[in-house]
PDB file of C-alpha atoms in Angstrom:
ATOM      1  CA  MET A  25       3.308  22.772  -0.307  1.00  0.00           C
ATOM      2  CA  ILE A  26       5.098  21.877  -3.534  1.00  0.00           C
ATOM      3  CA  MET A  27       8.512  22.566  -1.976  1.00  0.00           C
ATOM      4  CA  GLU A  28       7.635  20.311   0.956  1.00  0.00           C
ATOM      5  CA  MET A  29       6.650  17.582  -1.492  1.00  0.00           C
ATOM      6  CA  VAL A  30       9.827  17.643  -3.618  1.00  0.00           C
ATOM      7  CA  GLY A  31      12.299  18.527  -0.866  1.00  0.00           C
ATOM      8  CA  ASN A  32      13.711  16.839   2.225  1.00  0.00           C
ATOM      9  CA  ARG A  33      13.116  13.297   0.941  1.00  0.00           C
ATOM     10  CA  SER A  34      15.097  10.133   1.554  1.00  0.00           C
ATOM     11  CA  PHE A  35      14.846   6.419   0.855  1.00  0.00           C
ATOM     12  CA  THR A  36      16.339   3.029   1.627  1.00  0.00           C
ATOM     13  CA  LEU A  37      16.539  -0.147  -0.442  1.00  0.00           C
ATOM     14  CA  THR A  38      15.525  -3.474   1.070  1.00  0.00           C
ATOM     15  CA  THR A  39      16.490  -6.749  -0.634  1.00  0.00           C
ATOM     16  CA  GLY A  40      14.573 -10.002  -0.628  1.00  0.00           C
ATOM     17  CA  ASN A  41      16.734 -11.486   2.135  1.00  0.00           C
ATOM     18  CA  GLY A  42      16.051  -8.576   4.477  1.00  0.00           C
ATOM     19  CA  GLN A  43      19.226  -6.550   3.964  1.00  0.00           C
ATOM     20  CA  ARG A  44      18.737  -2.788   3.947  1.00  0.00           C
ATOM     21  CA  SER A  45      20.893  -0.065   2.462  1.00  0.00           C
ATOM     22  CA  ARG A  46      21.852   3.088   4.277  1.00  0.00           C
ATOM     23  CA  LEU A  47      19.582   6.117   4.107  1.00  0.00           C
ATOM     24  CA  ARG A  48      20.061   8.188   0.952  1.00  0.00           C
ATOM     25  CA  ARG A  49      18.702  11.582   0.036  1.00  0.00           C
ATOM     26  CA  LEU A  50      16.484  11.939  -3.037  1.00  0.00           C
ATOM     27  CA  LYS A  51      17.459  15.092  -4.892  1.00  0.00           C
ATOM     28  CA  ASN A  52      15.250  14.931  -7.990  1.00  0.00           C
ATOM     29  CA  GLY A  53      12.073  13.375  -9.352  1.00  0.00           C
ATOM     30  CA  VAL A  54       8.538  13.308  -7.964  1.00  0.00           C
ATOM     31  CA  SER A  55       6.893  10.937  -5.511  1.00  0.00           C
ATOM     32  CA  GLN A  56       5.278   7.985  -7.260  1.00  0.00           C
ATOM     33  CA  GLY A  57       1.591   7.723  -6.450  1.00  0.00           C
ATOM     34  CA  SER A  58       1.270  11.339  -5.379  1.00  0.00           C
ATOM     35  CA  VAL A  59      -1.754  13.285  -6.633  1.00  0.00           C
ATOM     36  CA  LEU A  60       0.400  16.200  -7.748  1.00  0.00           C
ATOM     37  CA  ALA A  61       3.174  14.082  -9.299  1.00  0.00           C
ATOM     38  CA  PRO A  62       1.626  13.757 -12.815  1.00  0.00           C
ATOM     39  CA  LEU A  63       0.896  17.482 -12.961  1.00  0.00           C
ATOM     40  CA  LEU A  64       4.410  18.422 -11.882  1.00  0.00           C
ATOM     41  CA  PHE A  65       6.009  15.948 -14.307  1.00  0.00           C
ATOM     42  CA  ASN A  66       3.886  17.141 -17.234  1.00  0.00           C
ATOM     43  CA  ASN A  67       4.804  20.719 -16.398  1.00  0.00           C
ATOM     44  CA  CYS A  68       8.472  19.733 -16.329  1.00  0.00           C
ATOM     45  CA  ILE A  69       8.421  18.281 -19.857  1.00  0.00           C
ATOM     46  CA  SER A  70       5.904  20.742 -21.342  1.00  0.00           C
ATOM     47  CA  ASP A  71       8.723  22.454 -23.256  1.00  0.00           C
ATOM     48  CA  LEU A  72       9.876  19.336 -25.109  1.00  0.00           C
ATOM     49  CA  LEU A  73      11.929  20.422 -28.106  1.00  0.00           C
ATOM     50  CA  THR A  74      10.488  20.341 -31.619  1.00  0.00           C
ATOM     51  CA  THR A  75      11.422  17.210 -33.547  1.00  0.00           C
ATOM     52  CA  ILE A  76      11.078  15.993 -37.107  1.00  0.00           C
ATOM     53  CA  SER A  77       9.178  12.958 -35.845  1.00  0.00           C
ATOM     54  CA  ARG A  78       5.804  13.028 -34.150  1.00  0.00           C
ATOM     55  CA  LYS A  79       5.922  12.481 -30.391  1.00  0.00           C
ATOM     56  CA  TYR A  80       3.505  10.242 -28.476  1.00  0.00           C
ATOM     57  CA  ALA A  81       3.652  10.327 -24.691  1.00  0.00           C
ATOM     58  CA  TYR A  82       1.886   8.842 -21.698  1.00  0.00           C
ATOM     59  CA  ALA A  83       3.422   9.782 -18.338  1.00  0.00           C
ATOM     60  CA  ASP A  84       7.142   9.023 -18.707  1.00  0.00           C
ATOM     61  CA  ASP A  85       6.701   6.713 -21.721  1.00  0.00           C
ATOM     62  CA  LEU A  86       7.689   8.650 -24.837  1.00  0.00           C
ATOM     63  CA  ALA A  87       7.616   7.323 -28.393  1.00  0.00           C
ATOM     64  CA  ILE A  88       8.651   9.097 -31.586  1.00  0.00           C
ATOM     65  CA  MET A  89       7.397   8.083 -35.035  1.00  0.00           C
ATOM     66  CA  HIS A  90       8.550   9.102 -38.496  1.00  0.00           C
ATOM     67  CA  ALA A  91       7.071   7.977 -41.829  1.00  0.00           C
ATOM     68  CA  ASP A  92       9.032   8.024 -45.079  1.00  0.00           C
ATOM     69  CA  GLY A  93       9.435   5.853 -48.158  1.00  0.00           C
ATOM     70  CA  ASP A  94      13.209   5.724 -47.705  1.00  0.00           C
ATOM     71  CA  TRP A  95      14.737   3.597 -44.945  1.00  0.00           C
ATOM     72  CA  GLN A  96      17.811   5.815 -44.586  1.00  0.00           C
ATOM     73  CA  ALA A  97      15.611   8.891 -44.177  1.00  0.00           C
ATOM     74  CA  VAL A  98      13.691   7.201 -41.357  1.00  0.00           C
ATOM     75  CA  GLU A  99      16.878   6.126 -39.604  1.00  0.00           C
ATOM     76  CA  GLY A 100      18.410   9.576 -39.985  1.00  0.00           C
ATOM     77  CA  ALA A 101      15.343  11.415 -38.672  1.00  0.00           C
ATOM     78  CA  LEU A 102      14.901   9.128 -35.667  1.00  0.00           C
ATOM     79  CA  SER A 103      18.613   9.228 -34.793  1.00  0.00           C
ATOM     80  CA  LYS A 104      18.624  13.017 -34.961  1.00  0.00           C
ATOM     81  CA  ASP A 105      15.466  13.364 -32.898  1.00  0.00           C
ATOM     82  CA  ILE A 106      16.532  10.936 -30.199  1.00  0.00           C
ATOM     83  CA  ALA A 107      19.824  12.804 -29.870  1.00  0.00           C
ATOM     84  CA  THR A 108      17.863  16.055 -29.471  1.00  0.00           C
ATOM     85  CA  LEU A 109      15.632  14.530 -26.808  1.00  0.00           C
ATOM     86  CA  GLY A 110      18.637  13.023 -25.048  1.00  0.00           C
ATOM     87  CA  GLU A 111      20.257  16.449 -24.728  1.00  0.00           C
ATOM     88  CA  TYR A 112      16.981  17.931 -23.481  1.00  0.00           C
ATOM     89  CA  LEU A 113      16.610  15.249 -20.817  1.00  0.00           C
ATOM     90  CA  GLN A 114      20.182  15.707 -19.686  1.00  0.00           C
ATOM     91  CA  THR A 115      19.582  19.459 -19.286  1.00  0.00           C
ATOM     92  CA  TRP A 116      16.772  18.737 -16.818  1.00  0.00           C
ATOM     93  CA  LYS A 117      18.724  16.003 -15.003  1.00  0.00           C
ATOM     94  CA  LEU A 118      16.678  13.239 -16.610  1.00  0.00           C
ATOM     95  CA  LYS A 119      18.139  10.243 -18.392  1.00  0.00           C
ATOM     96  CA  LEU A 120      17.050   8.258 -21.419  1.00  0.00           C
ATOM     97  CA  SER A 121      16.799   4.587 -20.463  1.00  0.00           C
ATOM     98  CA  THR A 122      18.772   2.867 -23.223  1.00  0.00           C
ATOM     99  CA  THR A 123      17.906  -0.563 -21.793  1.00  0.00           C
ATOM    100  CA  LYS A 124      14.187   0.100 -22.342  1.00  0.00           C
ATOM    101  CA  THR A 125      14.484   2.028 -25.619  1.00  0.00           C
ATOM    102  CA  VAL A 126      14.117   0.058 -28.863  1.00  0.00           C
ATOM    103  CA  SER A 127      13.439   0.788 -32.521  1.00  0.00           C
ATOM    104  CA  ALA A 128      10.684  -0.848 -34.540  1.00  0.00           C
ATOM    105  CA  ILE A 129       9.223  -0.837 -38.053  1.00  0.00           C
ATOM    106  CA  PHE A 130       5.597  -0.872 -39.157  1.00  0.00           C
ATOM    107  CA  HIS A 131       5.022  -1.443 -42.872  1.00  0.00           C
ATOM    108  CA  LEU A 132       3.337  -3.693 -45.431  1.00  0.00           C
ATOM    109  CA  ASN A 133       6.372  -4.301 -47.648  1.00  0.00           C
ATOM    110  CA  ASN A 134       6.489  -8.094 -47.749  1.00  0.00           C
ATOM    111  CA  LYS A 135       9.681  -7.975 -49.827  1.00  0.00           C
ATOM    112  CA  GLU A 136      11.579  -6.842 -46.730  1.00  0.00           C
ATOM    113  CA  PRO A 137       9.790  -8.518 -43.821  1.00  0.00           C
ATOM    114  CA  LYS A 138      12.960  -8.819 -41.734  1.00  0.00           C
ATOM    115  CA  ARG A 139      14.272  -5.337 -42.335  1.00  0.00           C
ATOM    116  CA  GLU A 140      15.766  -3.783 -39.177  1.00  0.00           C
ATOM    117  CA  LEU A 141      16.238  -0.129 -38.357  1.00  0.00           C
ATOM    118  CA  LYS A 142      19.632   1.185 -37.332  1.00  0.00           C
ATOM    119  CA  VAL A 143      18.791   4.072 -35.039  1.00  0.00           C
ATOM    120  CA  LYS A 144      21.775   5.407 -33.128  1.00  0.00           C
ATOM    121  CA  PHE A 145      22.074   7.181 -29.802  1.00  0.00           C
ATOM    122  CA  ASN A 146      25.455   8.247 -28.415  1.00  0.00           C
ATOM    123  CA  ASN A 147      27.156   6.423 -31.318  1.00  0.00           C
ATOM    124  CA  LYS A 148      25.502   3.138 -30.358  1.00  0.00           C
ATOM    125  CA  THR A 149      22.791   1.360 -32.324  1.00  0.00           C
ATOM    126  CA  LEU A 150      19.616   0.919 -30.303  1.00  0.00           C
ATOM    127  CA  PRO A 151      18.212  -2.624 -30.058  1.00  0.00           C
ATOM    128  CA  PHE A 152      15.654  -3.496 -32.704  1.00  0.00           C
ATOM    129  CA  CYS A 153      12.411  -5.215 -31.684  1.00  0.00           C
ATOM    130  CA  SER A 154      10.067  -6.727 -34.256  1.00  0.00           C
ATOM    131  CA  GLU A 155       7.191  -6.892 -31.756  1.00  0.00           C
ATOM    132  CA  PRO A 156       7.571  -4.020 -29.285  1.00  0.00           C
ATOM    133  CA  LYS A 157       5.200  -3.506 -26.387  1.00  0.00           C
ATOM    134  CA  TYR A 158       3.920   0.027 -25.800  1.00  0.00           C
ATOM    135  CA  LEU A 159       1.550   0.810 -22.924  1.00  0.00           C
ATOM    136  CA  GLY A 160       0.706  -2.863 -22.571  1.00  0.00           C
ATOM    137  CA  VAL A 161      -0.088  -3.440 -26.266  1.00  0.00           C
ATOM    138  CA  THR A 162       2.146  -5.733 -28.315  1.00  0.00           C
ATOM    139  CA  LEU A 163       2.581  -4.305 -31.813  1.00  0.00           C
ATOM    140  CA  ASP A 164       3.542  -6.233 -34.954  1.00  0.00           C
ATOM    141  CA  ARG A 165       4.967  -5.110 -38.281  1.00  0.00           C
ATOM    142  CA  SER A 166       1.630  -4.971 -40.112  1.00  0.00           C
ATOM    143  CA  LEU A 167      -0.313  -3.691 -37.074  1.00  0.00           C
ATOM    144  CA  THR A 168      -2.703  -6.636 -37.200  1.00  0.00           C
ATOM    145  CA  TYR A 169      -2.458  -7.006 -33.383  1.00  0.00           C
ATOM    146  CA  ARG A 170      -2.407 -10.761 -33.935  1.00  0.00           C
ATOM    147  CA  ARG A 171       0.401 -11.295 -31.428  1.00  0.00           C
ATOM    148  CA  HIS A 172      -1.278  -9.046 -28.852  1.00  0.00           C
ATOM    149  CA  LEU A 173      -4.570 -10.935 -29.184  1.00  0.00           C
ATOM    150  CA  GLU A 174      -2.746 -14.240 -28.844  1.00  0.00           C
ATOM    151  CA  LEU A 175      -1.089 -13.105 -25.617  1.00  0.00           C
ATOM    152  CA  LEU A 176      -4.407 -11.725 -24.396  1.00  0.00           C
ATOM    153  CA  ARG A 177      -6.100 -15.056 -25.064  1.00  0.00           C
ATOM    154  CA  LYS A 178      -3.436 -16.832 -22.989  1.00  0.00           C
ATOM    155  CA  LYS A 179      -3.935 -14.363 -20.126  1.00  0.00           C
ATOM    156  CA  LEU A 180      -7.688 -14.834 -20.191  1.00  0.00           C
ATOM    157  CA  THR A 181      -7.312 -18.614 -20.371  1.00  0.00           C
ATOM    158  CA  SER A 182      -5.123 -18.548 -17.276  1.00  0.00           C
ATOM    159  CA  ARG A 183      -7.718 -16.484 -15.367  1.00  0.00           C
ATOM    160  CA  VAL A 184     -10.775 -18.507 -16.403  1.00  0.00           C
ATOM    161  CA  PRO A 185     -10.241 -21.292 -13.802  1.00  0.00           C
ATOM    162  CA  GLU A 186     -10.061 -18.659 -11.050  1.00  0.00           C
ATOM    163  CA  ALA A 187     -13.240 -16.990 -12.297  1.00  0.00           C
ATOM    164  CA  VAL A 188     -15.060 -20.326 -12.578  1.00  0.00           C
ATOM    165  CA  CYS A 189     -13.967 -21.234  -9.053  1.00  0.00           C
ATOM    166  CA  TRP A 190     -15.361 -17.982  -7.654  1.00  0.00           C
ATOM    167  CA  LEU A 191     -18.567 -18.359  -9.650  1.00  0.00           C
ATOM    168  CA  ARG A 192     -19.117 -21.884  -8.366  1.00  0.00           C
ATOM    169  CA  LEU A 193     -18.354 -20.821  -4.807  1.00  0.00           C
ATOM    170  CA  GLY A 194     -20.742 -17.864  -4.981  1.00  0.00           C
ATOM    171  CA  ARG A 195     -23.556 -19.843  -6.583  1.00  0.00           C
ATOM    172  CA  TRP A 196     -23.134 -22.748  -4.179  1.00  0.00           C
ATOM    173  CA  SER A 197     -23.322 -20.469  -1.130  1.00  0.00           C
ATOM    174  CA  ASN A 198     -26.138 -18.271  -2.419  1.00  0.00           C
ATOM    175  CA  ASN A 199     -28.186 -20.723  -4.458  1.00  0.00           C
ATOM    176  CA  SER A 200     -27.548 -24.150  -2.981  1.00  0.00           C
ATOM    177  CA  ALA A 201     -31.067 -25.270  -3.811  1.00  0.00           C
ATOM    178  CA  ASN A 202     -30.851 -24.263  -7.447  1.00  0.00           C
ATOM    179  CA  SER A 203     -28.417 -26.235  -9.594  1.00  0.00           C
ATOM    180  CA  HIS A 204     -28.689 -23.742 -12.486  1.00  0.00           C
ATOM    181  CA  PRO A 205     -29.122 -20.260 -10.998  1.00  0.00           C
ATOM    182  CA  GLU A 206     -29.423 -17.185 -13.162  1.00  0.00           C
ATOM    183  CA  PRO A 207     -26.412 -14.824 -13.393  1.00  0.00           C
ATOM    184  CA  GLY A 208     -26.510 -12.212 -10.658  1.00  0.00           C
ATOM    185  CA  PRO A 209     -24.514  -9.267  -9.260  1.00  0.00           C
ATOM    186  CA  PHE A 210     -21.880 -11.617  -7.840  1.00  0.00           C
ATOM    187  CA  ASP A 211     -21.213 -13.076 -11.298  1.00  0.00           C
ATOM    188  CA  CYS A 212     -20.731  -9.582 -12.723  1.00  0.00           C
ATOM    189  CA  ARG A 213     -18.300  -8.681  -9.963  1.00  0.00           C
ATOM    190  CA  VAL A 214     -16.258 -11.805 -10.652  1.00  0.00           C
ATOM    191  CA  LEU A 215     -16.083 -11.042 -14.359  1.00  0.00           C
ATOM    192  CA  ARG A 216     -15.157  -7.408 -13.714  1.00  0.00           C
ATOM    193  CA  SER A 217     -12.383  -8.342 -11.286  1.00  0.00           C
ATOM    194  CA  CYS A 218     -10.907 -11.399 -13.042  1.00  0.00           C
ATOM    195  CA  LEU A 219     -11.403 -10.963 -16.783  1.00  0.00           C
ATOM    196  CA  VAL A 220     -12.324  -7.386 -17.725  1.00  0.00           C
ATOM    197  CA  PRO A 221      -9.022  -5.809 -16.522  1.00  0.00           C
ATOM    198  CA  GLN A 222      -7.105  -8.085 -18.871  1.00  0.00           C
ATOM    199  CA  CYS A 223      -9.174  -6.897 -21.847  1.00  0.00           C
ATOM    200  CA  SER A 224      -9.494  -3.189 -21.056  1.00  0.00           C
ATOM    201  CA  TYR A 225      -5.809  -2.367 -20.460  1.00  0.00           C
ATOM    202  CA  PRO A 226      -4.477   0.140 -21.468  1.00  0.00           C
ATOM    203  CA  PRO A 227      -7.357   2.494 -20.630  1.00  0.00           C
ATOM    204  CA  HIS A 228      -5.928   5.690 -22.147  1.00  0.00           C
ATOM    205  CA  ARG A 229      -4.548   6.890 -25.443  1.00  0.00           C
ATOM    206  CA  PRO A 230      -1.193   8.706 -25.427  1.00  0.00           C
ATOM    207  CA  TYR A 231      -1.214  12.332 -26.507  1.00  0.00           C
ATOM    208  CA  HIS A 232       0.862  13.341 -29.509  1.00  0.00           C
ATOM    209  CA  GLN A 233       2.636  16.435 -30.720  1.00  0.00           C
TER     210      GLN A 233
END
């Protein structure tokens, strides 16, 4: 069954204007959305090499973290570890996405608030991001989550009119005789579908090694 799942696969690419590429064979990777895909992927990377830094992973999102009082020591450890992981990924025909990989700093040293890390991979310095987003959470230097909460407030504000519209529609259709009906199951469903998903994401913590 596993061989049937990972073998004899092909795909095409369709653009927005309707153009379609020729059929291509898919020789590696697992099917997105498949029940067995997470298990197979986790099994594939279960032998991740030992690194100086701690590893945090959720599906194919991997983060490494190293703490030290010396900036050069942090840069050296992260550069060494990311080179190790890059070689490991290449061995298993995986590739580190340099366009999505950034370095970041978390500290309370207000004397160097604009300090940037110089982490290198393949002799190139990775982009530095002062407010990286990991698993849907925007992180800041002091880990106050102020920026994340600000963005969350904007998301909720943009969804409130939709929720209010649905609430008014439901109350008007179900309680037309009562101008101030009590909250009911419909109200809870609206809140769960419009507002709660914005607050509860991400639902899981990454595991670490």
